[in-house]
């Protein structure tokens, strides 16, 4: 029986693990991918205090090693079902299941697909959701980035290291991305913008050859010849395994109080999976710490058997 089982090993889950282990709680993290979560797909993190510039995989490793050093257990697995009410709480992943007194859900979020014809067909053959992973394949090529948020602009800037031109296709005429990213992108001679435009279709033969875009103001169509299309139109929470649990909002995120507690006693949430407007590494880490400290209070409050 664990005191705390943490679902997800991104910055929220790892930070929760560090805090829980330091509170002497028997702690396990269950993760289906690589430690670090979305940080693994990010180069050049410039806004995590203490590191003025660090690569995502390196920051992931620091956090993972710190958690392991403190005695957190790590298990690989895709959590498919949960029993959250009452005691003990039970998590099932693959053939295994485990029992815990409290649960911290830090399962994060995944890139949202555009849902246009050609997108699924050309995924891995020109359509990508990770410029950090695939950008180097597009040396000297013309590529497009879809979206206008922090991710789209950060990755467009990264792609300028490889591509000849990067065209940002955005559905309105102002970027959502934060000031410093926006200013850098607008000043970058390799970055072009297709404002008020949406992708209607991804086209090509064996690989992507272009995207059909439509101007939403005048309804005109145009084919933009590109070899790569990087899609960054937001993220969806990873909460399929929580369907029917009663702790999700209508968009599939988990609402919590300031203590990161969900509506079920002993169940907490942290990071991108939470219903919040701030999705940063630092906020996920902070929420993980808060969740763990409140999980400690919860575990301590349980009657001893
Ligand atoms: P986001 O902030 O939600 O931005 C999504 C972008 O895609 C928006 O510009 C949105 O347009 C556009 N969009 C959404 N649905 C679309 C559709 N169906 N078709 C075309 N365009 C669509 O998502 P994100 O950039 O992935 O960021 C997620 C979170 O992580 C945010 O909280 C962000 O601040 C954070 N983040 C931070 C950093 C950092 O360096 N600090 C880096 C990456 C991510 P509208 O603007 O018109 O809504």
PDB file of C-alpha atoms in Angstrom, residues 152-292:
ATOM      1  CA  UNK A 152       3.287  27.765 -32.052  1.00  0.00           C
ATOM      2  CA  UNK A 153       5.538  30.807 -31.838  1.00  0.00           C
ATOM      3  CA  UNK A 154       8.231  29.153 -29.728  1.00  0.00           C
ATOM      4  CA  UNK A 155       8.417  26.263 -32.176  1.00  0.00           C
ATOM      5  CA  UNK A 156       8.284  28.571 -35.227  1.00  0.00           C
ATOM      6  CA  UNK A 157      11.357  30.321 -33.825  1.00  0.00           C
ATOM      7  CA  UNK A 158      13.069  26.976 -33.294  1.00  0.00           C
ATOM      8  CA  UNK A 159      12.267  25.905 -36.863  1.00  0.00           C
ATOM      9  CA  UNK A 160      14.055  28.964 -38.260  1.00  0.00           C
ATOM     10  CA  UNK A 161      17.301  27.217 -37.266  1.00  0.00           C
ATOM     11  CA  UNK A 162      16.652  24.649 -39.987  1.00  0.00           C
ATOM     12  CA  UNK A 163      13.997  25.775 -42.454  1.00  0.00           C
ATOM     13  CA  UNK A 164      14.351  28.438 -45.169  1.00  0.00           C
ATOM     14  CA  UNK A 165      10.981  29.931 -44.352  1.00  0.00           C
ATOM     15  CA  UNK A 166       8.443  29.331 -41.624  1.00  0.00           C
ATOM     16  CA  UNK A 167       4.905  30.487 -42.340  1.00  0.00           C
ATOM     17  CA  UNK A 168       2.703  30.884 -39.287  1.00  0.00           C
ATOM     18  CA  UNK A 169      -0.939  30.281 -40.177  1.00  0.00           C
ATOM     19  CA  UNK A 170      -3.175  31.885 -37.589  1.00  0.00           C
ATOM     20  CA  UNK A 171      -6.950  32.105 -37.548  1.00  0.00           C
ATOM     21  CA  UNK A 172      -7.033  35.775 -36.531  1.00  0.00           C
ATOM     22  CA  UNK A 173      -4.831  38.832 -36.909  1.00  0.00           C
ATOM     23  CA  UNK A 174      -3.157  38.987 -33.485  1.00  0.00           C
ATOM     24  CA  UNK A 175      -0.982  36.437 -31.740  1.00  0.00           C
ATOM     25  CA  UNK A 176      -1.947  34.939 -28.415  1.00  0.00           C
ATOM     26  CA  UNK A 177       1.729  34.251 -27.613  1.00  0.00           C
ATOM     27  CA  UNK A 178       3.480  36.168 -24.819  1.00  0.00           C
ATOM     28  CA  UNK A 179       5.315  39.434 -25.527  1.00  0.00           C
ATOM     29  CA  UNK A 180       8.928  38.324 -25.833  1.00  0.00           C
ATOM     30  CA  UNK A 181       8.102  35.385 -28.131  1.00  0.00           C
ATOM     31  CA  UNK A 182       5.767  37.539 -30.214  1.00  0.00           C
ATOM     32  CA  UNK A 183       8.366  40.293 -30.636  1.00  0.00           C
ATOM     33  CA  UNK A 184      11.076  37.821 -31.639  1.00  0.00           C
ATOM     34  CA  UNK A 185       8.814  36.145 -34.190  1.00  0.00           C
ATOM     35  CA  UNK A 186       7.621  39.398 -35.712  1.00  0.00           C
ATOM     36  CA  UNK A 187      11.248  40.535 -36.061  1.00  0.00           C
ATOM     37  CA  UNK A 188      12.527  37.258 -37.533  1.00  0.00           C
ATOM     38  CA  UNK A 189      13.095  37.581 -41.306  1.00  0.00           C
ATOM     39  CA  UNK A 190      12.507  33.847 -41.868  1.00  0.00           C
ATOM     40  CA  UNK A 191       9.038  33.943 -40.294  1.00  0.00           C
ATOM     41  CA  UNK A 192       6.042  34.953 -42.398  1.00  0.00           C
ATOM     42  CA  UNK A 193       2.449  35.212 -41.325  1.00  0.00           C
ATOM     43  CA  UNK A 194      -0.812  34.183 -42.925  1.00  0.00           C
ATOM     44  CA  UNK A 195      -3.253  36.071 -40.759  1.00  0.00           C
ATOM     45  CA  UNK A 196      -6.989  35.324 -40.544  1.00  0.00           C
ATOM     46  CA  UNK A 197      -6.338  31.973 -42.148  1.00  0.00           C
ATOM     47  CA  UNK A 198      -7.289  28.398 -41.418  1.00  0.00           C
ATOM     48  CA  UNK A 199      -6.004  25.137 -42.849  1.00  0.00           C
ATOM     49  CA  UNK A 200      -8.685  23.323 -44.844  1.00  0.00           C
ATOM     50  CA  UNK A 201      -6.611  20.374 -46.026  1.00  0.00           C
ATOM     51  CA  UNK A 202      -3.093  18.933 -45.943  1.00  0.00           C
ATOM     52  CA  UNK A 203      -2.044  17.825 -49.419  1.00  0.00           C
ATOM     53  CA  UNK A 204       0.717  15.698 -50.932  1.00  0.00           C
ATOM     54  CA  UNK A 205       1.622  12.374 -52.481  1.00  0.00           C
ATOM     55  CA  UNK A 206       4.001  10.194 -50.483  1.00  0.00           C
ATOM     56  CA  UNK A 207       4.760  13.156 -48.216  1.00  0.00           C
ATOM     57  CA  UNK A 208       3.275  16.566 -47.525  1.00  0.00           C
ATOM     58  CA  UNK A 209       3.499  18.937 -50.494  1.00  0.00           C
ATOM     59  CA  UNK A 210       1.356  21.799 -49.238  1.00  0.00           C
ATOM     60  CA  UNK A 211      -1.627  23.024 -47.291  1.00  0.00           C
ATOM     61  CA  UNK A 212      -4.842  24.476 -48.593  1.00  0.00           C
ATOM     62  CA  UNK A 213      -5.643  27.538 -46.540  1.00  0.00           C
ATOM     63  CA  UNK A 214      -8.739  29.709 -46.455  1.00  0.00           C
ATOM     64  CA  UNK A 215      -8.828  33.351 -45.508  1.00  0.00           C
ATOM     65  CA  UNK A 216     -11.729  33.629 -43.051  1.00  0.00           C
ATOM     66  CA  UNK A 217     -12.337  37.299 -43.896  1.00  0.00           C
ATOM     67  CA  UNK A 218     -12.777  37.075 -47.676  1.00  0.00           C
ATOM     68  CA  UNK A 219     -13.158  33.286 -48.018  1.00  0.00           C
ATOM     69  CA  UNK A 220     -10.364  33.113 -50.626  1.00  0.00           C
ATOM     70  CA  UNK A 221      -8.381  29.881 -50.917  1.00  0.00           C
ATOM     71  CA  UNK A 222      -4.687  29.425 -51.532  1.00  0.00           C
ATOM     72  CA  UNK A 223      -2.297  26.480 -51.563  1.00  0.00           C
ATOM     73  CA  UNK A 224       0.866  27.108 -49.602  1.00  0.00           C
ATOM     74  CA  UNK A 225       3.678  24.849 -50.830  1.00  0.00           C
ATOM     75  CA  UNK A 226       5.430  23.423 -47.748  1.00  0.00           C
ATOM     76  CA  UNK A 227       7.209  20.207 -46.889  1.00  0.00           C
ATOM     77  CA  UNK A 228       6.346  20.259 -43.217  1.00  0.00           C
ATOM     78  CA  UNK A 229       3.285  21.302 -41.203  1.00  0.00           C
ATOM     79  CA  UNK A 230       3.717  21.727 -37.463  1.00  0.00           C
ATOM     80  CA  UNK A 231       0.436  21.881 -35.589  1.00  0.00           C
ATOM     81  CA  UNK A 232       0.218  23.822 -32.324  1.00  0.00           C
ATOM     82  CA  UNK A 233      -3.406  24.739 -31.719  1.00  0.00           C
ATOM     83  CA  UNK A 234      -3.543  23.930 -28.035  1.00  0.00           C
ATOM     84  CA  UNK A 235      -3.704  20.835 -25.934  1.00  0.00           C
ATOM     85  CA  UNK A 236      -6.292  18.350 -24.686  1.00  0.00           C
ATOM     86  CA  UNK A 237      -6.167  16.891 -21.163  1.00  0.00           C
ATOM     87  CA  UNK A 238      -5.151  13.261 -20.704  1.00  0.00           C
ATOM     88  CA  UNK A 239      -8.135  12.131 -18.697  1.00  0.00           C
ATOM     89  CA  UNK A 240      -9.719   9.266 -20.687  1.00  0.00           C
ATOM     90  CA  UNK A 241      -9.123   6.932 -17.758  1.00  0.00           C
ATOM     91  CA  UNK A 242     -11.197   9.247 -15.550  1.00  0.00           C
ATOM     92  CA  UNK A 243     -14.392   9.122 -17.588  1.00  0.00           C
ATOM     93  CA  UNK A 244     -17.338   8.544 -15.289  1.00  0.00           C
ATOM     94  CA  UNK A 245     -15.284   9.490 -12.200  1.00  0.00           C
ATOM     95  CA  UNK A 246     -17.278  12.667 -11.695  1.00  0.00           C
ATOM     96  CA  UNK A 247     -14.184  14.865 -11.233  1.00  0.00           C
ATOM     97  CA  UNK A 248     -13.928  16.266 -14.781  1.00  0.00           C
ATOM     98  CA  UNK A 249     -15.382  19.495 -16.114  1.00  0.00           C
ATOM     99  CA  UNK A 250     -17.174  19.676 -19.463  1.00  0.00           C
ATOM    100  CA  UNK A 251     -13.847  20.081 -21.330  1.00  0.00           C
ATOM    101  CA  UNK A 252     -12.291  17.051 -19.633  1.00  0.00           C
ATOM    102  CA  UNK A 253     -10.042  19.042 -17.243  1.00  0.00           C
ATOM    103  CA  UNK A 254     -10.010  18.586 -13.451  1.00  0.00           C
ATOM    104  CA  UNK A 255     -11.239  21.510 -11.351  1.00  0.00           C
ATOM    105  CA  UNK A 256      -9.566  21.809  -7.930  1.00  0.00           C
ATOM    106  CA  UNK A 257      -9.404  24.190  -5.005  1.00  0.00           C
ATOM    107  CA  UNK A 258      -6.265  26.161  -4.106  1.00  0.00           C
ATOM    108  CA  UNK A 259      -5.134  23.040  -2.236  1.00  0.00           C
ATOM    109  CA  UNK A 260      -5.255  21.063  -5.542  1.00  0.00           C
ATOM    110  CA  UNK A 261      -7.966  18.858  -4.017  1.00  0.00           C
ATOM    111  CA  UNK A 262     -10.592  17.470  -6.377  1.00  0.00           C
ATOM    112  CA  UNK A 263     -14.177  16.816  -5.348  1.00  0.00           C
ATOM    113  CA  UNK A 264     -13.151  13.339  -4.056  1.00  0.00           C
ATOM    114  CA  UNK A 265     -11.341  13.282  -0.681  1.00  0.00           C
ATOM    115  CA  UNK A 266      -7.732  12.144  -1.030  1.00  0.00           C
ATOM    116  CA  UNK A 267      -7.624  12.788  -4.770  1.00  0.00           C
ATOM    117  CA  UNK A 268      -5.591  15.764  -5.990  1.00  0.00           C
ATOM    118  CA  UNK A 269      -4.586  17.140  -9.392  1.00  0.00           C
ATOM    119  CA  UNK A 270      -1.597  19.184 -10.590  1.00  0.00           C
ATOM    120  CA  UNK A 271      -0.265  20.637 -13.816  1.00  0.00           C
ATOM    121  CA  UNK A 272      -1.756  20.853 -17.287  1.00  0.00           C
ATOM    122  CA  UNK A 273      -4.554  18.413 -16.503  1.00  0.00           C
ATOM    123  CA  UNK A 274      -6.043  20.902 -14.039  1.00  0.00           C
ATOM    124  CA  UNK A 275      -8.739  23.360 -15.074  1.00  0.00           C
ATOM    125  CA  UNK A 276      -6.572  26.499 -15.172  1.00  0.00           C
ATOM    126  CA  UNK A 277      -5.536  29.190 -17.600  1.00  0.00           C
ATOM    127  CA  UNK A 278      -1.826  28.965 -16.706  1.00  0.00           C
ATOM    128  CA  UNK A 279       0.090  26.031 -18.167  1.00  0.00           C
ATOM    129  CA  UNK A 280       3.772  26.499 -17.430  1.00  0.00           C
ATOM    130  CA  UNK A 281       6.514  24.228 -16.106  1.00  0.00           C
ATOM    131  CA  UNK A 282       6.847  26.378 -12.998  1.00  0.00           C
ATOM    132  CA  UNK A 283       3.098  26.324 -12.280  1.00  0.00           C
ATOM    133  CA  UNK A 284       2.927  22.551 -12.749  1.00  0.00           C
ATOM    134  CA  UNK A 285       5.869  22.156 -10.350  1.00  0.00           C
ATOM    135  CA  UNK A 286       4.270  24.470  -7.826  1.00  0.00           C
ATOM    136  CA  UNK A 287       0.936  22.691  -8.039  1.00  0.00           C
ATOM    137  CA  UNK A 288       2.642  19.321  -7.633  1.00  0.00           C
ATOM    138  CA  UNK A 289       4.266  20.536  -4.416  1.00  0.00           C
ATOM    139  CA  UNK A 290       0.964  21.916  -3.111  1.00  0.00           C
ATOM    140  CA  UNK A 291      -0.874  18.687  -3.982  1.00  0.00           C
ATOM    141  CA  UNK A 292       1.749  16.577  -2.207  1.00  0.00           C
TER     142      UNK A 292
END
